[in-house]
mmCIF file of C-alpha atoms in Angstrom:
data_model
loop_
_atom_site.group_PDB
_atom_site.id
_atom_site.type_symbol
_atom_site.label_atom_id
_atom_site.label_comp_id
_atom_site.label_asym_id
_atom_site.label_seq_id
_atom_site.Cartn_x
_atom_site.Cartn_y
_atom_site.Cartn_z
ATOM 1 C CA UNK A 10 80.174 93.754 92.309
ATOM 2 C CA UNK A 11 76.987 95.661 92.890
ATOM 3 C CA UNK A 12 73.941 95.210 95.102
ATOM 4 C CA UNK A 13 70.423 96.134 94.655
ATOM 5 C CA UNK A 14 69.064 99.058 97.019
ATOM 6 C CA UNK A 15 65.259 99.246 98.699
ATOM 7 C CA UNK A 16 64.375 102.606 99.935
ATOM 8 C CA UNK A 17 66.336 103.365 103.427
ATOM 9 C CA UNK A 18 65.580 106.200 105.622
ATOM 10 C CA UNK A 19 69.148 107.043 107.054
ATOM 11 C CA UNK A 20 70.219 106.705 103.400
ATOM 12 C CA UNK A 21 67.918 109.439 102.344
ATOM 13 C CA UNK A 22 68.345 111.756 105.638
ATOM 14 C CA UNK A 23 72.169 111.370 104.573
ATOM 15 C CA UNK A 24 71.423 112.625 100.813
ATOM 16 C CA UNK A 25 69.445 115.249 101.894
ATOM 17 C CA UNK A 26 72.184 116.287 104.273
ATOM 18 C CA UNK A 27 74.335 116.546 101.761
ATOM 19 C CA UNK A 28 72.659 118.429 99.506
ATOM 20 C CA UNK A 29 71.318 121.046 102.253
ATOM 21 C CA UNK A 30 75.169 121.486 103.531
ATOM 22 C CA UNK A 31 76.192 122.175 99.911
ATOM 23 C CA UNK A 32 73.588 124.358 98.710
ATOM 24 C CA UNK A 33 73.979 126.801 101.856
ATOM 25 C CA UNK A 34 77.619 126.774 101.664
ATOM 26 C CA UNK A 35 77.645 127.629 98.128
ATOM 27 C CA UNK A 36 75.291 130.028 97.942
ATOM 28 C CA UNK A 37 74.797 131.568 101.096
ATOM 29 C CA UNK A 38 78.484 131.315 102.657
ATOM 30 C CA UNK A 39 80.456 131.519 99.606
ATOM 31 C CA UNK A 40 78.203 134.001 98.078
ATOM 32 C CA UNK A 41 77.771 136.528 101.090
ATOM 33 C CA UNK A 42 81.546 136.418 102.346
ATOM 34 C CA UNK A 43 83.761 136.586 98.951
ATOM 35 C CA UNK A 44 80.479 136.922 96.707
ATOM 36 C CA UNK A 45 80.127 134.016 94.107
ATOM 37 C CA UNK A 46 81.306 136.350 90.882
ATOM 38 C CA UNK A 47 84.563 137.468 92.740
ATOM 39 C CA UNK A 48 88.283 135.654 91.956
ATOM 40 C CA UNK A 49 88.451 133.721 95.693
ATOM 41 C CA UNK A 50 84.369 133.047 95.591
ATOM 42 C CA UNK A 51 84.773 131.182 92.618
ATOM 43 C CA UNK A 52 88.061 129.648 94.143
ATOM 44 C CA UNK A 53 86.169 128.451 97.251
ATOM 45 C CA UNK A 54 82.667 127.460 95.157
ATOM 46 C CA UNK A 55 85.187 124.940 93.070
ATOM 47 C CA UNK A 56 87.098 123.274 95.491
ATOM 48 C CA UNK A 57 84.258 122.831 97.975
ATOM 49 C CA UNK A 58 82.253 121.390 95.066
ATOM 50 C CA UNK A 59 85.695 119.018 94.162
ATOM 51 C CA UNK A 60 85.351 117.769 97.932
ATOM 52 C CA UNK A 61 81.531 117.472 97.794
ATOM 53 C CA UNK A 62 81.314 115.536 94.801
ATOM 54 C CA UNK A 63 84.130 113.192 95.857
ATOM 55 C CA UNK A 64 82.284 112.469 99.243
ATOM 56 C CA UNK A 65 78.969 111.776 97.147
ATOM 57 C CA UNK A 66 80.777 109.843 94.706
ATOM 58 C CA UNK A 67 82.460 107.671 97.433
ATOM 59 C CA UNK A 68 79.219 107.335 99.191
ATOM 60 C CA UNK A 69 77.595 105.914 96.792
ATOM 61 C CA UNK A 70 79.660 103.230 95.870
ATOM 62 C CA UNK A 71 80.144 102.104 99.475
ATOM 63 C CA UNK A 72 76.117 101.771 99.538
ATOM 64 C CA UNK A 73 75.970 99.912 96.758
ATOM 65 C CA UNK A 74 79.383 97.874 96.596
ATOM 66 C CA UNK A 75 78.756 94.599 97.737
ATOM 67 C CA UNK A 76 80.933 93.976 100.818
ATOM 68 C CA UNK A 77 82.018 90.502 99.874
ATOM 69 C CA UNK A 78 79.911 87.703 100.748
ATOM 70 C CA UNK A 79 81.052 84.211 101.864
ATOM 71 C CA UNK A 80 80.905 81.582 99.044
ATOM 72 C CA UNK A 81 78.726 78.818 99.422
ATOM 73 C CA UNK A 82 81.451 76.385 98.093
ATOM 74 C CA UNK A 83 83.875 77.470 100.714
ATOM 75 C CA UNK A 84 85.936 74.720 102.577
ATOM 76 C CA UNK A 85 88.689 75.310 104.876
ATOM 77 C CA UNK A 86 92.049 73.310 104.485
ATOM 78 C CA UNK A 87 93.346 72.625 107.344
ATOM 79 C CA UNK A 88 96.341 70.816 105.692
ATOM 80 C CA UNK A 89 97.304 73.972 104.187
ATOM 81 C CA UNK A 90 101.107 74.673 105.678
ATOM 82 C CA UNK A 91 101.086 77.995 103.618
ATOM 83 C CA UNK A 92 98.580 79.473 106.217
ATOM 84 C CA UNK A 93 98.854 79.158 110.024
ATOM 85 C CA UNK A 94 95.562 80.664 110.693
ATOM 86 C CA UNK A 95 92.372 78.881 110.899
ATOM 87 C CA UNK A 96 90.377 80.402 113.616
ATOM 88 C CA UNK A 97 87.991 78.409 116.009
ATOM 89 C CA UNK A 98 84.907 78.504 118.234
ATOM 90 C CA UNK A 99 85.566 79.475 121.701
ATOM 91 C CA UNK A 100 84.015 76.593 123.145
ATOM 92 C CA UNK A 101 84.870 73.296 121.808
ATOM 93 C CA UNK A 102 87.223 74.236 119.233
ATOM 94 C CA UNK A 103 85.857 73.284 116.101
ATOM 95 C CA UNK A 104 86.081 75.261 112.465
ATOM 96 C CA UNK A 105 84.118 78.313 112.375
ATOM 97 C CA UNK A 106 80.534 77.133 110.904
ATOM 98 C CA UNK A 107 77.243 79.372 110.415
ATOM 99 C CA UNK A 108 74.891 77.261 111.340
ATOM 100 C CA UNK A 109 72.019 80.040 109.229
ATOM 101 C CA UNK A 110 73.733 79.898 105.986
ATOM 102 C CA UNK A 111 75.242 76.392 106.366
ATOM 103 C CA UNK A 112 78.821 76.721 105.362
ATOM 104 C CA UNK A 113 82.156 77.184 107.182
ATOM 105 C CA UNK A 114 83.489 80.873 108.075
ATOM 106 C CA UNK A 115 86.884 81.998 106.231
ATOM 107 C CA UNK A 116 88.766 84.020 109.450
ATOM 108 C CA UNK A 117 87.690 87.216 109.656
ATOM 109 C CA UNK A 118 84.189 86.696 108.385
ATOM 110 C CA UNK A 119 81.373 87.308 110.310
ATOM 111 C CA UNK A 120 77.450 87.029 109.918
ATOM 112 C CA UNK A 121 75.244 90.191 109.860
ATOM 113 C CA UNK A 122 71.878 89.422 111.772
ATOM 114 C CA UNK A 123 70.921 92.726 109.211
ATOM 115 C CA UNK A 124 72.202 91.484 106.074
ATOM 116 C CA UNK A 125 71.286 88.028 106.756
ATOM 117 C CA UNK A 126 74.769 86.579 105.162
ATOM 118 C CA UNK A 127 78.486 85.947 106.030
ATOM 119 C CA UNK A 128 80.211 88.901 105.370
ATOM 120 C CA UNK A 129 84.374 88.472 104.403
ATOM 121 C CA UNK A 130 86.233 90.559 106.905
ATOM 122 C CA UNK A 131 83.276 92.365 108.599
ATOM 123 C CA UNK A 132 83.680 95.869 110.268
ATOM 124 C CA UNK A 133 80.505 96.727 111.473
ATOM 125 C CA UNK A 134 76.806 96.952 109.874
ATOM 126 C CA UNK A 135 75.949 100.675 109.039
ATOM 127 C CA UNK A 136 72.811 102.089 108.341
ATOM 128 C CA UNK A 137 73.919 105.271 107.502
ATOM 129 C CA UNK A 138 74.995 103.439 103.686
ATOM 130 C CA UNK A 139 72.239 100.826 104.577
ATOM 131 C CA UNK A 140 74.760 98.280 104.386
ATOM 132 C CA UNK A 141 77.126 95.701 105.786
ATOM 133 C CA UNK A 142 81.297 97.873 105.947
ATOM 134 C CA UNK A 143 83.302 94.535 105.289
ATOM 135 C CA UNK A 144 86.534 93.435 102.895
ATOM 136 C CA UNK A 145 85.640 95.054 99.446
ATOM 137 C CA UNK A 146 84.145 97.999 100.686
ATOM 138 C CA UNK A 147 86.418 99.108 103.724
ATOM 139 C CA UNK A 148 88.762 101.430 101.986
ATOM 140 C CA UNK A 149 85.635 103.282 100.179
ATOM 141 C CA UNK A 150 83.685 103.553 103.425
ATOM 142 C CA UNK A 151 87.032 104.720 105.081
ATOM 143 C CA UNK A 152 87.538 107.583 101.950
ATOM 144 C CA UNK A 153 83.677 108.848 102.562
ATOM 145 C CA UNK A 154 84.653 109.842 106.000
ATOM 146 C CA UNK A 155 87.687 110.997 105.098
ATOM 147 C CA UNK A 156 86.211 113.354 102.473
ATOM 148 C CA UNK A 157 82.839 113.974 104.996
ATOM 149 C CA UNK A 158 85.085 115.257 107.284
ATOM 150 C CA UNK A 159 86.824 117.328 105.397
ATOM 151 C CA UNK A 160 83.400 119.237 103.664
ATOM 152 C CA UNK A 161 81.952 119.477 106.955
ATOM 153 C CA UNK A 162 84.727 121.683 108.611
ATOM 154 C CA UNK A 163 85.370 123.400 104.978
ATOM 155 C CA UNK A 164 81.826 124.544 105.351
ATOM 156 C CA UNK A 165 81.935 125.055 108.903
ATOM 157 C CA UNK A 166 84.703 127.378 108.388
ATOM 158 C CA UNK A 167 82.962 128.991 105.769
ATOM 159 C CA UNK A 168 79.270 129.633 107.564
ATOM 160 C CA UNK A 169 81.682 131.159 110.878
ATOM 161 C CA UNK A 170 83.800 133.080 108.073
ATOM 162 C CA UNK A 171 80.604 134.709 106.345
ATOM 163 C CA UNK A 172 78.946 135.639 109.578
ATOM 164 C CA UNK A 173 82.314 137.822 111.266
ATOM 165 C CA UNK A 174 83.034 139.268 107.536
ATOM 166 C CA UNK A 175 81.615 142.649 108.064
ATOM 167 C CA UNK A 176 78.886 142.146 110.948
ATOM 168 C CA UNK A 177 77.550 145.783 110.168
ATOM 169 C CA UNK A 178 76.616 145.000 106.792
ATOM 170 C CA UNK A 179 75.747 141.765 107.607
ATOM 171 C CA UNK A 180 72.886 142.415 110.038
ATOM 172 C CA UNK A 181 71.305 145.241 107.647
ATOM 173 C CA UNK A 182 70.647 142.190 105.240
ATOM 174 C CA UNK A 183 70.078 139.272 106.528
ATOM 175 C CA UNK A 184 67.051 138.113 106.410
ATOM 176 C CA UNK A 185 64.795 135.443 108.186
ATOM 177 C CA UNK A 186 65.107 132.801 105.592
ATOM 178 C CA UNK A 187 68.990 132.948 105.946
ATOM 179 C CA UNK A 188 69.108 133.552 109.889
ATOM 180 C CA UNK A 189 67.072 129.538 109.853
ATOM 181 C CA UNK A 190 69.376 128.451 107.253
ATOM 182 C CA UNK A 191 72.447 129.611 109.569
ATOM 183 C CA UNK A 192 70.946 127.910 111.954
ATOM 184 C CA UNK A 193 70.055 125.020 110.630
ATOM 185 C CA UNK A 194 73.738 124.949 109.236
ATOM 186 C CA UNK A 195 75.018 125.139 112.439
ATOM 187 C CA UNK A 196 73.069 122.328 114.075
ATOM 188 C CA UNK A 197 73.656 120.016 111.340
ATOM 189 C CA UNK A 198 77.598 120.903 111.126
ATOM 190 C CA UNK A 199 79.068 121.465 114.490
ATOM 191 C CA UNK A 200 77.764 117.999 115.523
ATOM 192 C CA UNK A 201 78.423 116.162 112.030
ATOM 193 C CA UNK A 202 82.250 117.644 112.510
ATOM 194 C CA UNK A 203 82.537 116.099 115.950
ATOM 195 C CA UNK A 204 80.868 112.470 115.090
ATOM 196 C CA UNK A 205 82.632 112.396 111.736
ATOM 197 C CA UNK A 206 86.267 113.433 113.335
ATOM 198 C CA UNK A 207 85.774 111.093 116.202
ATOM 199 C CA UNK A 208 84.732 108.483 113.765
ATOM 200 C CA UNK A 209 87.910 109.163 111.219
ATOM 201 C CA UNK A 210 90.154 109.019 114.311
ATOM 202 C CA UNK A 211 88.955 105.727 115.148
ATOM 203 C CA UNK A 212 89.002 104.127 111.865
ATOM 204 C CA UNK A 213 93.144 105.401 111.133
ATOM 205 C CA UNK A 214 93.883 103.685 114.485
ATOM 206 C CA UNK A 215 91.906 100.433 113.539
ATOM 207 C CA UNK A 216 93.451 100.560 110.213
ATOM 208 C CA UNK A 217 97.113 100.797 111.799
ATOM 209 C CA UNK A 218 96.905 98.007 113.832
ATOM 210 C CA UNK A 219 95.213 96.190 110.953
ATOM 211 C CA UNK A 220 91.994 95.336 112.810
ATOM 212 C CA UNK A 221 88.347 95.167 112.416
ATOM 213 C CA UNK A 222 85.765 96.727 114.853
ATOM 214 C CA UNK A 223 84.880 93.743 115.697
ATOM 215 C CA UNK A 224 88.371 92.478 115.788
ATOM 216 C CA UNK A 225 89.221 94.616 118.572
ATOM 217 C CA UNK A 226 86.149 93.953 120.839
ATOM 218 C CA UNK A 227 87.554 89.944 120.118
ATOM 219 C CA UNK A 228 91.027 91.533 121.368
ATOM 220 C CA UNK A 229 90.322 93.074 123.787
ATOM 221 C CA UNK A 230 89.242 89.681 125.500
ATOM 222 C CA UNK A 231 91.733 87.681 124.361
ATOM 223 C CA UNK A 232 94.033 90.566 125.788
ATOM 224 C CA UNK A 233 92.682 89.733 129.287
ATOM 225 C CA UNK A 234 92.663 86.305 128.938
ATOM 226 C CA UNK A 235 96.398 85.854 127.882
ATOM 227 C CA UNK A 236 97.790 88.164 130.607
ATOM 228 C CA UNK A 237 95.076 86.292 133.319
ATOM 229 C CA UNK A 238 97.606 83.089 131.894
ATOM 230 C CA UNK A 239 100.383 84.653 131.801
ATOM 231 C CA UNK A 240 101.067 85.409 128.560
ATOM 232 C CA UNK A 241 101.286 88.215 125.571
ATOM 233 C CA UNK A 242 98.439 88.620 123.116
ATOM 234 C CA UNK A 243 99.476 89.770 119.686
ATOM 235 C CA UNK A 244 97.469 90.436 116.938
ATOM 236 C CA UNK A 245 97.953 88.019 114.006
ATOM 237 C CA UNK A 246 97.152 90.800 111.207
ATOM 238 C CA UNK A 247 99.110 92.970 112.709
ATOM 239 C CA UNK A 248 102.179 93.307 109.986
ATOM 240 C CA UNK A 249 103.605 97.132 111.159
ATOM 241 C CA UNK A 250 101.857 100.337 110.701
ATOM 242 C CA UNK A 251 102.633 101.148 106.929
ATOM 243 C CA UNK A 252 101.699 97.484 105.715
ATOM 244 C CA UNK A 253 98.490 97.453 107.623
ATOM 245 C CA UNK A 254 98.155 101.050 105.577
ATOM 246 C CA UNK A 255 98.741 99.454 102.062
ATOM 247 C CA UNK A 256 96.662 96.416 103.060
ATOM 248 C CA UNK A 257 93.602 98.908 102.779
ATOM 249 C CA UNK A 258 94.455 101.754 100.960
ATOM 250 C CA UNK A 259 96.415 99.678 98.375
ATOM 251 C CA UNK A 260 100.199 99.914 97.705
ATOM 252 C CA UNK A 261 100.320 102.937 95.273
ATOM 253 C CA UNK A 262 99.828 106.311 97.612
ATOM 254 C CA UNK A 263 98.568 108.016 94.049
ATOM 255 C CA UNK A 264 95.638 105.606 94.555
ATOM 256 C CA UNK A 265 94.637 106.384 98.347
ATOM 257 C CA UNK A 266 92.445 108.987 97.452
ATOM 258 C CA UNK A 267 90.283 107.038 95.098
ATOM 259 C CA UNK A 268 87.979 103.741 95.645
ATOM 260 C CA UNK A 269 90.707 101.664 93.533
ATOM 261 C CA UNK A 270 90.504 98.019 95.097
ATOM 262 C CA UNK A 271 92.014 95.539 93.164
ATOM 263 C CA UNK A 272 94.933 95.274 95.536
ATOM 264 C CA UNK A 273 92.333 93.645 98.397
ATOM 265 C CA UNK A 274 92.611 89.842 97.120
ATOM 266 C CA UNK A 275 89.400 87.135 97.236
ATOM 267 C CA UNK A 276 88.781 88.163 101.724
ATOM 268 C CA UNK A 277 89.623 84.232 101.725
ATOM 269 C CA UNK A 278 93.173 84.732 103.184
ATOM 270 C CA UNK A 279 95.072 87.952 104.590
ATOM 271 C CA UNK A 280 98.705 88.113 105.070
ATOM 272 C CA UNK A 281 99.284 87.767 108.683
ATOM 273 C CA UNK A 282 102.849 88.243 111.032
ATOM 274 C CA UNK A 283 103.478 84.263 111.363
ATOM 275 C CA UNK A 284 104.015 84.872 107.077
ATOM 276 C CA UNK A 285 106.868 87.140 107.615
ATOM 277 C CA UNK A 286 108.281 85.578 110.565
ATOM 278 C CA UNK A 287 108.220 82.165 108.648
ATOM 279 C CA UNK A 288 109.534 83.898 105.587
ATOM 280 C CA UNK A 289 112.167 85.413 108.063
ATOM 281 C CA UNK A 290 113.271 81.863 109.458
ATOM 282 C CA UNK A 291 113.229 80.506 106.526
ATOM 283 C CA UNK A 292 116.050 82.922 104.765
ATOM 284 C CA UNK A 293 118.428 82.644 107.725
#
């Protein structure tokens, strides 16, 4: 499912990010270190633009793939033996209910004061895709920064790579334009490869202990809460580091690389460790 897009300003700075990063690594790196017409220039031009087109390809669905939205129709059933987890207000213990769009909250789901809906298993809003990161766009978001990451030190690597390959040479033609567009490079990559990496770490460890952003703020609470009573938080979702892998990236490794989701479910319902343990009792 699709949304419509209104002009965004981080959306465009992004684009024309990208397309500055690419254009100077292709032909000013590429072309001034190995030379665009040689065997490895070529080599380099085609896999950067493989990982460049991937990252603009992923980016764009994640701004315009619809995160999942709460239906209106949705109703809790609490009589529902098959699932142990209904989650509840801190303070009197009712059903989750948005009181702004008038229906109850499936767990996980959260509103975005942004988006103005309830969003199925909500991350975090993100104006850098000018959108709400939540259950059907997770493992795209996730592959963006994967890919970012990776064209962002390729090129780094490459502007560092063109400017120690013969510095002799190198200083005889160089001219203004490309000593700013060094420069520029340079601001825009060191710190894009720093955010972007810290970012990617943080997102693997989220996804391996099968949380949400805002699922670990929540945890982090009821961390302190349950040792101030004695006792051990666990994390319902949290179903062991490989199954919280396949529960985003889908089960087929082949298919980790791409924005395949049809593995993700309705956002509804998510598997959680009472399932297994259950499932466990049940077979002894």
């Amino acid at each position: 499912m699709t949304r419509s897009l209104s002009f965004s300003l981080p959306v465009t700075v992004v684009v024309l990010a990208i397309a500055y990063i690419y254009f100077s690594t292709v032909f000013i790196f590429i072309d001034r270190w190995f030379g665009l017409m040689s065997s490895p220039g070529l080599l380099n031009a085609a896999v950067f633009t493989v990982v460049a087109l991937m990252c603009v390809f992923n980016y764009t669905v994640s701004v315009f793939r619809d995160p999942g939205w709460v239906p209106s129709t949705y109703m809790p059933d609490v009589e529902d033996s098959g699932n142990p987890i209904h989650e509840i207000k801190r303070k009197g213990g009712d059903l989750r209910y948005c009181q702004k769009c008038s229906h109850y909250k499936p767990a996980r789901a959260h509103h975005c004061r942004v988006c103005k809906r309830c969003v199925l298993r909500m991350d975090h809003h993100c104006i850098w895709i000018n959108n709400c990161v939540g259950h059907a766009n997770y493992k795209v978001f996730f592959i963006f920064v994967v890919y970012a990451v990776m064209a962002c030190v390729y090129s780094l690597v490459l502007l560092i790579g063109s400017l120690t390959y013969d510095p002799e040479k190198d200083e005889e033609q160089t001219g203004d334009s490309f000593r700013t567009a060094y420069v520029i490079s340079g601001l825009l990559l060191v710190p894009l490869c720093v955010a972007l990496s810290v970012l990617l770490g943080w997102h693997i460890y989220l996804i391996l202990q099968n949380k949400t952003t805002i699922e670990y703020h929540e945890g982090v609470r009821a961390m302190w809460l349950a040792e101030k009573g004695g006792q051990i938080y666990s994390h319902p979702y949290d179903l062991g580091a490989y199954e919280n892998l396949t529960m985003v990236l889908g089960p087929n490794p082949c298919s980790w690389a791409f924005p395949a989701s049809g593995h993700i479910g309705s956002g509804l319902r998510f598997r959680t460790a009472y399932d297994y343990a259950s499932a466990a009792s049940m077979s002894e």
